[in-house]
Amino acid sequence: MEGTPVQITTGEVSGGGRPSEDRILVNTDATLVVVLDGVSTLSDDAPRGGWYAQTLGEEVIAVHERAQHLDLRTTLHEALTTVAGEHGLVPGASPAATAAIVRHRPHDHMVDALVLCDTPVVVEQRDGFEVLRDERLETLVRLSPHRNIMAEQLRAGGGFTAPEHRRVLQQLREHQMQHINQVGDPLAYWVAEATPAAARHAVVRSWPVSDLKRMWVMTDGALAGIESYGLWSWAAFADACTAIGPQQVVDAIHAYEHDDDPSGVKHPRYKVSDDKALACIDLGPTA
């Protein structure tokens, strides 16, 4: 990777009807990639999840530029502290975001990654693929009876616009909010919000550059194309990103949702189509 420029390509598409709340940010020398999935509060008249994701992502890059060898959890903690303080954000009433960070340290020949909530980092190693993920939110959702109710309603043809679907989504959201960033809660999940300590609960991993070929960072809307819909295996997905590019990949996932499963009968989910963001990182032939 040293001596060979890292190539970063991206693809993004809105779920539909409004601007995407997903964000991809890359610093000037392409050594840091930040991908965030913004979430607005229930009371927001105008969704602020995109604003929060953009603001937090910019601050993560600013912290990195000041101190490039911090533990990534410390980088995120400092960024969360600054954003909450400067904008008067209050835990439980703040917009939030999932976060994933990939950092290349060329002088150390290492790559670091951080994942907080359901925005995974995927790496292609010499012997296969590894998915760095934070499964705590998914575990919490699986424990809620409302998830099964939602799936049953959709499979029965109720559709995404039915009042019953909206009610069960509200119940799922309320179930999640009871456990967000709760110290001492065995069901807690952690997300970037107005509680900087959440950064300490992020999942982190490091690899020697020589062990890696390519990496991908994606929001859950893009991940669904592989793990929920089965449009590609990881190997086929990797090849598609190279052959047609990440923009056409996320467009294909979006088209599948609208054309092949517009009512969620095959693949029950929260809405027809989620925002999607995908960053592809080619580490170069010398990695």
PDB file of C-alpha atoms in Angstrom:
ATOM      1  CA  MET A   1       0.000   0.000   0.000  1.00  0.00           C
ATOM      2  CA  GLU A   2       2.901   2.340   0.681  1.00  0.00           C
ATOM      3  CA  GLY A   3       4.011   3.800  -2.610  1.00  0.00           C
ATOM      4  CA  THR A   4       0.753   2.784  -4.257  1.00  0.00           C
ATOM      5  CA  PRO A   5      -2.159   5.224  -3.897  1.00  0.00           C
ATOM      6  CA  VAL A   6      -5.201   3.855  -2.149  1.00  0.00           C
ATOM      7  CA  GLN A   7      -8.191   3.947  -4.481  1.00  0.00           C
ATOM      8  CA  ILE A   8     -11.519   4.832  -2.865  1.00  0.00           C
ATOM      9  CA  THR A   9     -14.738   4.718  -4.857  1.00  0.00           C
ATOM     10  CA  THR A  10     -18.211   5.277  -3.475  1.00  0.00           C
ATOM     11  CA  GLY A  11     -21.866   4.762  -4.223  1.00  0.00           C
ATOM     12  CA  GLU A  12     -24.877   6.351  -2.533  1.00  0.00           C
ATOM     13  CA  VAL A  13     -28.615   6.319  -3.092  1.00  0.00           C
ATOM     14  CA  SER A  14     -31.510   7.649  -1.061  1.00  0.00           C
ATOM     15  CA  GLY A  15     -34.198   5.255   0.074  1.00  0.00           C
ATOM     16  CA  GLY A  16     -36.636   7.567  -1.657  1.00  0.00           C
ATOM     17  CA  GLY A  17     -38.714  10.664  -1.139  1.00  0.00           C
ATOM     18  CA  ARG A  18     -36.140  12.695   0.793  1.00  0.00           C
ATOM     19  CA  PRO A  19     -32.391  13.344   0.924  1.00  0.00           C
ATOM     20  CA  SER A  20     -30.287  10.450   2.175  1.00  0.00           C
ATOM     21  CA  GLU A  21     -29.215  10.515   5.813  1.00  0.00           C
ATOM     22  CA  ASP A  22     -26.194   8.294   5.077  1.00  0.00           C
ATOM     23  CA  ARG A  23     -22.798   9.935   4.709  1.00  0.00           C
ATOM     24  CA  ILE A  24     -19.359   8.977   3.404  1.00  0.00           C
ATOM     25  CA  LEU A  25     -16.417  11.239   4.245  1.00  0.00           C
ATOM     26  CA  VAL A  26     -12.796  10.807   3.199  1.00  0.00           C
ATOM     27  CA  ASN A  27      -9.869  12.927   4.379  1.00  0.00           C
ATOM     28  CA  THR A  28      -7.565  14.697   1.935  1.00  0.00           C
ATOM     29  CA  ASP A  29      -4.859  12.032   1.732  1.00  0.00           C
ATOM     30  CA  ALA A  30      -7.329   9.113   1.663  1.00  0.00           C
ATOM     31  CA  THR A  31      -6.001   7.572   4.872  1.00  0.00           C
ATOM     32  CA  LEU A  32      -9.326   7.878   6.714  1.00  0.00           C
ATOM     33  CA  VAL A  33     -12.795   6.823   5.561  1.00  0.00           C
ATOM     34  CA  VAL A  34     -15.850   7.524   7.723  1.00  0.00           C
ATOM     35  CA  VAL A  35     -19.282   6.088   6.923  1.00  0.00           C
ATOM     36  CA  LEU A  36     -22.328   7.054   8.987  1.00  0.00           C
ATOM     37  CA  ASP A  37     -26.039   6.274   8.925  1.00  0.00           C
ATOM     38  CA  GLY A  38     -27.959   9.160  10.450  1.00  0.00           C
ATOM     39  CA  VAL A  39     -31.097   8.669  12.529  1.00  0.00           C
ATOM     40  CA  SER A  40     -33.489  11.508  13.342  1.00  0.00           C
ATOM     41  CA  THR A  41     -35.371  11.793  16.613  1.00  0.00           C
ATOM     42  CA  LEU A  42     -39.041  10.895  16.806  1.00  0.00           C
ATOM     43  CA  SER A  43     -39.937  14.543  17.439  1.00  0.00           C
ATOM     44  CA  ASP A  44     -38.004  16.096  14.533  1.00  0.00           C
ATOM     45  CA  ASP A  45     -40.258  17.965  12.137  1.00  0.00           C
ATOM     46  CA  ALA A  46     -37.338  18.156   9.705  1.00  0.00           C
ATOM     47  CA  PRO A  47     -35.088  15.077   9.826  1.00  0.00           C
ATOM     48  CA  ARG A  48     -31.720  15.937  11.372  1.00  0.00           C
ATOM     49  CA  GLY A  49     -30.034  12.564  11.037  1.00  0.00           C
ATOM     50  CA  GLY A  50     -28.219  13.616   7.883  1.00  0.00           C
ATOM     51  CA  TRP A  51     -27.042  16.842   9.478  1.00  0.00           C
ATOM     52  CA  TYR A  52     -25.779  14.943  12.502  1.00  0.00           C
ATOM     53  CA  ALA A  53     -23.983  12.320  10.408  1.00  0.00           C
ATOM     54  CA  GLN A  54     -22.282  15.017   8.328  1.00  0.00           C
ATOM     55  CA  THR A  55     -21.318  17.106  11.355  1.00  0.00           C
ATOM     56  CA  LEU A  56     -19.965  14.138  13.304  1.00  0.00           C
ATOM     57  CA  GLY A  57     -18.079  12.781  10.296  1.00  0.00           C
ATOM     58  CA  GLU A  58     -16.383  16.135   9.735  1.00  0.00           C
ATOM     59  CA  GLU A  59     -15.389  16.277  13.388  1.00  0.00           C
ATOM     60  CA  VAL A  60     -13.974  12.724  13.294  1.00  0.00           C
ATOM     61  CA  ILE A  61     -11.728  13.813  10.419  1.00  0.00           C
ATOM     62  CA  ALA A  62     -10.728  16.980  12.296  1.00  0.00           C
ATOM     63  CA  VAL A  63      -9.738  14.984  15.389  1.00  0.00           C
ATOM     64  CA  HIS A  64      -7.784  12.556  13.226  1.00  0.00           C
ATOM     65  CA  GLU A  65      -5.870  15.372  11.532  1.00  0.00           C
ATOM     66  CA  ARG A  66      -4.816  16.718  14.933  1.00  0.00           C
ATOM     67  CA  ALA A  67      -3.779  13.327  16.352  1.00  0.00           C
ATOM     68  CA  GLN A  68      -3.441  10.548  13.798  1.00  0.00           C
ATOM     69  CA  HIS A  69      -2.375   7.703  16.072  1.00  0.00           C
ATOM     70  CA  LEU A  70      -5.115   7.791  18.678  1.00  0.00           C
ATOM     71  CA  ASP A  71      -7.090   4.669  19.421  1.00  0.00           C
ATOM     72  CA  LEU A  72     -10.075   5.057  17.093  1.00  0.00           C
ATOM     73  CA  ARG A  73     -12.396   4.843  20.079  1.00  0.00           C
ATOM     74  CA  THR A  74     -10.672   7.920  21.490  1.00  0.00           C
ATOM     75  CA  THR A  75     -10.967   9.708  18.144  1.00  0.00           C
ATOM     76  CA  LEU A  76     -14.711   9.036  18.083  1.00  0.00           C
ATOM     77  CA  HIS A  77     -15.111   9.943  21.771  1.00  0.00           C
ATOM     78  CA  GLU A  78     -13.489  13.335  21.213  1.00  0.00           C
ATOM     79  CA  ALA A  79     -15.631  13.990  18.139  1.00  0.00           C
ATOM     80  CA  LEU A  80     -18.831  13.055  19.979  1.00  0.00           C
ATOM     81  CA  THR A  81     -17.903  15.296  22.899  1.00  0.00           C
ATOM     82  CA  THR A  82     -17.264  18.284  20.637  1.00  0.00           C
ATOM     83  CA  VAL A  83     -20.421  17.895  18.559  1.00  0.00           C
ATOM     84  CA  ALA A  84     -22.662  17.428  21.600  1.00  0.00           C
ATOM     85  CA  GLY A  85     -21.106  20.387  23.385  1.00  0.00           C
ATOM     86  CA  GLU A  86     -21.114  22.813  20.458  1.00  0.00           C
ATOM     87  CA  HIS A  87     -24.704  22.066  19.487  1.00  0.00           C
ATOM     88  CA  GLY A  88     -26.282  21.549  22.906  1.00  0.00           C
ATOM     89  CA  LEU A  89     -27.354  17.978  22.216  1.00  0.00           C
ATOM     90  CA  VAL A  90     -29.082  16.078  25.008  1.00  0.00           C
ATOM     91  CA  PRO A  91     -29.013  12.275  25.417  1.00  0.00           C
ATOM     92  CA  GLY A  92     -32.320  10.736  24.415  1.00  0.00           C
ATOM     93  CA  ALA A  93     -33.410  13.816  22.440  1.00  0.00           C
ATOM     94  CA  SER A  94     -30.506  14.023  20.019  1.00  0.00           C
ATOM     95  CA  PRO A  95     -30.247  12.770  16.473  1.00  0.00           C
ATOM     96  CA  ALA A  96     -27.902   9.816  16.249  1.00  0.00           C
ATOM     97  CA  ALA A  97     -25.796   7.874  13.782  1.00  0.00           C
ATOM     98  CA  THR A  98     -24.141   4.548  13.345  1.00  0.00           C
ATOM     99  CA  ALA A  99     -20.442   4.943  12.574  1.00  0.00           C
ATOM    100  CA  ALA A 100     -17.667   3.019  10.883  1.00  0.00           C
ATOM    101  CA  ILE A 101     -14.104   4.265  10.484  1.00  0.00           C
ATOM    102  CA  VAL A 102     -11.231   2.801   8.479  1.00  0.00           C
ATOM    103  CA  ARG A 103      -7.751   4.247   8.976  1.00  0.00           C
ATOM    104  CA  HIS A 104      -4.595   3.429   7.042  1.00  0.00           C
ATOM    105  CA  ARG A 105      -1.294   3.940   8.881  1.00  0.00           C
ATOM    106  CA  PRO A 106       1.212   3.688   6.003  1.00  0.00           C
ATOM    107  CA  HIS A 107       4.323   4.139   8.130  1.00  0.00           C
ATOM    108  CA  ASP A 108       3.221   1.304  10.416  1.00  0.00           C
ATOM    109  CA  HIS A 109       1.942  -0.852   7.536  1.00  0.00           C
ATOM    110  CA  MET A 110      -1.354  -1.288   9.396  1.00  0.00           C
ATOM    111  CA  VAL A 111      -5.067  -0.727   8.801  1.00  0.00           C
ATOM    112  CA  ASP A 112      -7.441  -0.053  11.707  1.00  0.00           C
ATOM    113  CA  ALA A 113     -11.229  -0.230  11.733  1.00  0.00           C
ATOM    114  CA  LEU A 114     -13.986   0.773  14.145  1.00  0.00           C
ATOM    115  CA  VAL A 115     -17.657  -0.194  13.988  1.00  0.00           C
ATOM    116  CA  LEU A 116     -20.387   1.260  16.194  1.00  0.00           C
ATOM    117  CA  CYS A 117     -23.854  -0.188  15.588  1.00  0.00           C
ATOM    118  CA  ASP A 118     -24.900  -1.705  12.270  1.00  0.00           C
ATOM    119  CA  THR A 119     -22.515  -0.185   9.722  1.00  0.00           C
ATOM    120  CA  PRO A 120     -20.009  -2.997   9.098  1.00  0.00           C
ATOM    121  CA  VAL A 121     -16.514  -3.096   7.645  1.00  0.00           C
ATOM    122  CA  VAL A 122     -15.735  -6.006   5.309  1.00  0.00           C
ATOM    123  CA  VAL A 123     -12.186  -7.054   4.477  1.00  0.00           C
ATOM    124  CA  GLU A 124     -10.925  -9.402   1.815  1.00  0.00           C
ATOM    125  CA  GLN A 125      -7.940 -11.270   3.128  1.00  0.00           C
ATOM    126  CA  ARG A 126      -5.726 -13.692   1.277  1.00  0.00           C
ATOM    127  CA  ASP A 127      -7.858 -16.612   2.466  1.00  0.00           C
ATOM    128  CA  GLY A 128     -11.359 -15.154   2.379  1.00  0.00           C
ATOM    129  CA  PHE A 129     -13.645 -12.487   3.780  1.00  0.00           C
ATOM    130  CA  GLU A 130     -14.110 -11.160   7.308  1.00  0.00           C
ATOM    131  CA  VAL A 131     -17.009  -8.985   8.425  1.00  0.00           C
ATOM    132  CA  LEU A 132     -16.309  -6.702  11.358  1.00  0.00           C
ATOM    133  CA  ARG A 133     -19.699  -5.986  12.868  1.00  0.00           C
ATOM    134  CA  ASP A 134     -21.476  -4.802  15.990  1.00  0.00           C
ATOM    135  CA  GLU A 135     -24.480  -7.097  16.478  1.00  0.00           C
ATOM    136  CA  ARG A 136     -25.968  -5.630  19.652  1.00  0.00           C
ATOM    137  CA  LEU A 137     -28.830  -3.766  17.977  1.00  0.00           C
ATOM    138  CA  GLU A 138     -29.736  -6.786  15.839  1.00  0.00           C
ATOM    139  CA  THR A 139     -29.687  -8.986  18.941  1.00  0.00           C
ATOM    140  CA  LEU A 140     -32.027  -6.574  20.730  1.00  0.00           C
ATOM    141  CA  VAL A 141     -34.440  -6.433  17.785  1.00  0.00           C
ATOM    142  CA  ARG A 142     -34.553 -10.231  17.542  1.00  0.00           C
ATOM    143  CA  LEU A 143     -35.737 -10.343  21.145  1.00  0.00           C
ATOM    144  CA  SER A 144     -38.741  -8.134  20.413  1.00  0.00           C
ATOM    145  CA  PRO A 145     -42.026  -9.875  19.499  1.00  0.00           C
ATOM    146  CA  HIS A 146     -42.842  -6.869  17.312  1.00  0.00           C
ATOM    147  CA  ARG A 147     -40.274  -7.972  14.745  1.00  0.00           C
ATOM    148  CA  ASN A 148     -42.109 -11.238  14.129  1.00  0.00           C
ATOM    149  CA  ILE A 149     -45.450  -9.443  14.031  1.00  0.00           C
ATOM    150  CA  MET A 150     -44.075  -7.057  11.411  1.00  0.00           C
ATOM    151  CA  ALA A 151     -42.788  -9.959   9.296  1.00  0.00           C
ATOM    152  CA  GLU A 152     -46.104 -11.818   9.509  1.00  0.00           C
ATOM    153  CA  GLN A 153     -48.056  -8.730   8.462  1.00  0.00           C
ATOM    154  CA  LEU A 154     -45.822  -8.087   5.460  1.00  0.00           C
ATOM    155  CA  ARG A 155     -45.768 -11.716   4.320  1.00  0.00           C
ATOM    156  CA  ALA A 156     -49.562 -11.682   4.460  1.00  0.00           C
ATOM    157  CA  GLY A 157     -49.574  -8.788   2.006  1.00  0.00           C
ATOM    158  CA  GLY A 158     -50.278  -5.928   4.410  1.00  0.00           C
ATOM    159  CA  GLY A 159     -47.676  -3.704   2.790  1.00  0.00           C
ATOM    160  CA  PHE A 160     -45.531  -0.878   4.104  1.00  0.00           C
ATOM    161  CA  THR A 161     -48.266   1.771   4.091  1.00  0.00           C
ATOM    162  CA  ALA A 162     -50.744  -0.114   6.286  1.00  0.00           C
ATOM    163  CA  PRO A 163     -51.535   1.508   9.653  1.00  0.00           C
ATOM    164  CA  GLU A 164     -50.694  -1.804  11.310  1.00  0.00           C
ATOM    165  CA  HIS A 165     -47.184  -1.665   9.869  1.00  0.00           C
ATOM    166  CA  ARG A 166     -46.642   1.884  11.111  1.00  0.00           C
ATOM    167  CA  ARG A 167     -47.861   0.903  14.572  1.00  0.00           C
ATOM    168  CA  VAL A 168     -45.530  -2.060  14.872  1.00  0.00           C
ATOM    169  CA  LEU A 169     -42.597   0.065  13.681  1.00  0.00           C
ATOM    170  CA  GLN A 170     -43.372   2.568  16.420  1.00  0.00           C
ATOM    171  CA  GLN A 171     -43.409  -0.239  18.963  1.00  0.00           C
ATOM    172  CA  LEU A 172     -40.073  -1.528  17.692  1.00  0.00           C
ATOM    173  CA  ARG A 173     -38.579   1.969  17.873  1.00  0.00           C
ATOM    174  CA  GLU A 174     -39.825   2.438  21.434  1.00  0.00           C
ATOM    175  CA  HIS A 175     -38.349  -0.945  22.384  1.00  0.00           C
ATOM    176  CA  GLN A 176     -34.984   0.105  20.968  1.00  0.00           C
ATOM    177  CA  MET A 177     -34.992   3.518  22.642  1.00  0.00           C
ATOM    178  CA  GLN A 178     -35.322   1.900  26.075  1.00  0.00           C
ATOM    179  CA  HIS A 179     -31.891   0.331  25.653  1.00  0.00           C
ATOM    180  CA  ILE A 180     -29.869   2.921  23.719  1.00  0.00           C
ATOM    181  CA  ASN A 181     -26.519   3.784  25.329  1.00  0.00           C
ATOM    182  CA  GLN A 182     -27.565   2.440  28.736  1.00  0.00           C
ATOM    183  CA  VAL A 183     -24.645   1.654  31.039  1.00  0.00           C
ATOM    184  CA  GLY A 184     -25.241  -1.554  32.976  1.00  0.00           C
ATOM    185  CA  ASP A 185     -28.112  -2.690  30.750  1.00  0.00           C
ATOM    186  CA  PRO A 186     -27.386  -6.236  29.495  1.00  0.00           C
ATOM    187  CA  LEU A 187     -29.534  -5.497  26.423  1.00  0.00           C
ATOM    188  CA  ALA A 188     -27.883  -2.153  25.676  1.00  0.00           C
ATOM    189  CA  TYR A 189     -26.725  -1.242  22.219  1.00  0.00           C
ATOM    190  CA  TRP A 190     -24.453   1.680  21.503  1.00  0.00           C
ATOM    191  CA  VAL A 191     -24.719   4.347  18.854  1.00  0.00           C
ATOM    192  CA  ALA A 192     -23.189   7.769  18.222  1.00  0.00           C
ATOM    193  CA  GLU A 193     -25.483  10.269  19.919  1.00  0.00           C
ATOM    194  CA  ALA A 194     -25.084  12.777  22.758  1.00  0.00           C
ATOM    195  CA  THR A 195     -23.404  10.194  25.018  1.00  0.00           C
ATOM    196  CA  PRO A 196     -19.672  10.280  24.152  1.00  0.00           C
ATOM    197  CA  ALA A 197     -19.012   7.198  26.307  1.00  0.00           C
ATOM    198  CA  ALA A 198     -20.717   5.138  23.596  1.00  0.00           C
ATOM    199  CA  ALA A 199     -17.441   5.334  21.660  1.00  0.00           C
ATOM    200  CA  ARG A 200     -15.754   3.156  24.275  1.00  0.00           C
ATOM    201  CA  HIS A 201     -18.128   0.325  23.348  1.00  0.00           C
ATOM    202  CA  ALA A 202     -17.247   0.305  19.644  1.00  0.00           C
ATOM    203  CA  VAL A 203     -15.874  -2.847  18.022  1.00  0.00           C
ATOM    204  CA  VAL A 204     -12.292  -2.374  16.782  1.00  0.00           C
ATOM    205  CA  ARG A 205      -9.818  -4.436  14.799  1.00  0.00           C
ATOM    206  CA  SER A 206      -6.415  -3.961  13.147  1.00  0.00           C
ATOM    207  CA  TRP A 207      -4.688  -5.847  10.337  1.00  0.00           C
ATOM    208  CA  PRO A 208      -1.250  -5.741   8.726  1.00  0.00           C
ATOM    209  CA  VAL A 209      -1.666  -4.198   5.291  1.00  0.00           C
ATOM    210  CA  SER A 210       0.049  -7.228   3.803  1.00  0.00           C
ATOM    211  CA  ASP A 211      -2.872  -9.429   4.937  1.00  0.00           C
ATOM    212  CA  LEU A 212      -5.500  -7.446   3.027  1.00  0.00           C
ATOM    213  CA  LYS A 213      -6.537  -6.996  -0.594  1.00  0.00           C
ATOM    214  CA  ARG A 214      -9.705  -4.868  -0.551  1.00  0.00           C
ATOM    215  CA  MET A 215     -12.105  -3.396   2.006  1.00  0.00           C
ATOM    216  CA  TRP A 216     -15.681  -2.177   1.981  1.00  0.00           C
ATOM    217  CA  VAL A 217     -17.559   0.036   4.423  1.00  0.00           C
ATOM    218  CA  MET A 218     -21.329   0.131   4.073  1.00  0.00           C
ATOM    219  CA  THR A 219     -24.519   1.136   5.806  1.00  0.00           C
ATOM    220  CA  ASP A 220     -27.130  -1.508   6.547  1.00  0.00           C
ATOM    221  CA  GLY A 221     -29.158  -0.550   3.484  1.00  0.00           C
ATOM    222  CA  ALA A 222     -26.292  -1.706   1.276  1.00  0.00           C
ATOM    223  CA  LEU A 223     -25.483  -4.721   3.443  1.00  0.00           C
ATOM    224  CA  ALA A 224     -29.029  -6.000   2.849  1.00  0.00           C
ATOM    225  CA  GLY A 225     -28.173  -6.699  -0.770  1.00  0.00           C
ATOM    226  CA  ILE A 226     -25.756  -9.413   0.278  1.00  0.00           C
ATOM    227  CA  GLU A 227     -26.936 -10.762   3.626  1.00  0.00           C
ATOM    228  CA  SER A 228     -30.711 -10.268   3.425  1.00  0.00           C
ATOM    229  CA  TYR A 229     -31.545 -10.518  -0.278  1.00  0.00           C
ATOM    230  CA  GLY A 230     -28.683 -12.778  -1.356  1.00  0.00           C
ATOM    231  CA  LEU A 231     -28.061 -10.867  -4.585  1.00  0.00           C
ATOM    232  CA  TRP A 232     -24.361 -11.753  -4.368  1.00  0.00           C
ATOM    233  CA  SER A 233     -21.989 -13.862  -2.322  1.00  0.00           C
ATOM    234  CA  TRP A 234     -19.211 -11.815  -0.750  1.00  0.00           C
ATOM    235  CA  ALA A 235     -16.835 -12.877  -3.527  1.00  0.00           C
ATOM    236  CA  ALA A 236     -19.347 -11.966  -6.241  1.00  0.00           C
ATOM    237  CA  PHE A 237     -20.101  -8.671  -4.494  1.00  0.00           C
ATOM    238  CA  ALA A 238     -16.389  -7.841  -4.421  1.00  0.00           C
ATOM    239  CA  ASP A 239     -16.087  -8.591  -8.115  1.00  0.00           C
ATOM    240  CA  ALA A 240     -19.194  -6.525  -8.902  1.00  0.00           C
ATOM    241  CA  CYS A 241     -17.783  -3.511  -7.067  1.00  0.00           C
ATOM    242  CA  THR A 242     -14.678  -3.769  -9.250  1.00  0.00           C
ATOM    243  CA  ALA A 243     -16.473  -4.540 -12.517  1.00  0.00           C
ATOM    244  CA  ILE A 244     -19.373  -2.083 -12.429  1.00  0.00           C
ATOM    245  CA  GLY A 245     -18.498   0.173  -9.486  1.00  0.00           C
ATOM    246  CA  PRO A 246     -20.187   0.815  -6.140  1.00  0.00           C
ATOM    247  CA  GLN A 247     -22.751   3.233  -7.544  1.00  0.00           C
ATOM    248  CA  GLN A 248     -24.215   0.620  -9.856  1.00  0.00           C
ATOM    249  CA  VAL A 249     -24.103  -1.918  -7.013  1.00  0.00           C
ATOM    250  CA  VAL A 250     -26.240   0.219  -4.679  1.00  0.00           C
ATOM    251  CA  ASP A 251     -28.514   1.126  -7.582  1.00  0.00           C
ATOM    252  CA  ALA A 252     -29.030  -2.593  -8.252  1.00  0.00           C
ATOM    253  CA  ILE A 253     -30.012  -3.228  -4.628  1.00  0.00           C
ATOM    254  CA  HIS A 254     -32.408  -0.297  -4.737  1.00  0.00           C
ATOM    255  CA  ALA A 255     -33.952  -1.550  -7.978  1.00  0.00           C
ATOM    256  CA  TYR A 256     -34.384  -5.060  -6.564  1.00  0.00           C
ATOM    257  CA  GLU A 257     -36.346  -3.711  -3.605  1.00  0.00           C
ATOM    258  CA  HIS A 258     -38.686  -1.643  -5.749  1.00  0.00           C
ATOM    259  CA  ASP A 259     -39.066  -4.034  -8.686  1.00  0.00           C
ATOM    260  CA  ASP A 260     -38.890  -7.503  -7.130  1.00  0.00           C
ATOM    261  CA  ASP A 261     -40.167  -7.046  -3.570  1.00  0.00           C
ATOM    262  CA  PRO A 262     -41.991  -3.711  -3.267  1.00  0.00           C
ATOM    263  CA  SER A 263     -44.313  -4.936  -0.499  1.00  0.00           C
ATOM    264  CA  GLY A 264     -41.755  -6.790   1.620  1.00  0.00           C
ATOM    265  CA  VAL A 265     -43.390 -10.182   1.058  1.00  0.00           C
ATOM    266  CA  LYS A 266     -40.115 -11.945   0.206  1.00  0.00           C
ATOM    267  CA  HIS A 267     -37.932  -9.975   2.594  1.00  0.00           C
ATOM    268  CA  PRO A 268     -39.849  -8.339   5.465  1.00  0.00           C
ATOM    269  CA  ARG A 269     -38.162  -5.103   6.513  1.00  0.00           C
ATOM    270  CA  TYR A 270     -38.949  -1.687   7.959  1.00  0.00           C
ATOM    271  CA  LYS A 271     -39.580   0.123   4.663  1.00  0.00           C
ATOM    272  CA  VAL A 272     -39.467  -0.441   0.925  1.00  0.00           C
ATOM    273  CA  SER A 273     -35.956   0.909   0.579  1.00  0.00           C
ATOM    274  CA  ASP A 274     -33.402   2.234   3.034  1.00  0.00           C
ATOM    275  CA  ASP A 275     -30.684   4.762   2.300  1.00  0.00           C
ATOM    276  CA  LYS A 276     -27.520   3.099   1.024  1.00  0.00           C
ATOM    277  CA  ALA A 277     -23.888   4.158   1.221  1.00  0.00           C
ATOM    278  CA  LEU A 278     -20.951   2.036   0.095  1.00  0.00           C
ATOM    279  CA  ALA A 279     -17.249   2.865   0.118  1.00  0.00           C
ATOM    280  CA  CYS A 280     -14.849   0.525  -1.693  1.00  0.00           C
ATOM    281  CA  ILE A 281     -11.185   0.689  -0.678  1.00  0.00           C
ATOM    282  CA  ASP A 282      -8.652  -0.857  -3.055  1.00  0.00           C
ATOM    283  CA  LEU A 283      -5.413  -1.291  -1.181  1.00  0.00           C
ATOM    284  CA  GLY A 284      -3.320  -1.724  -4.300  1.00  0.00           C
ATOM    285  CA  PRO A 285      -1.168  -4.549  -5.638  1.00  0.00           C
ATOM    286  CA  THR A 286       1.538  -4.152  -2.992  1.00  0.00           C
ATOM    287  CA  ALA A 287      -0.821  -4.518  -0.045  1.00  0.00           C
TER     288      ALA A 287
END
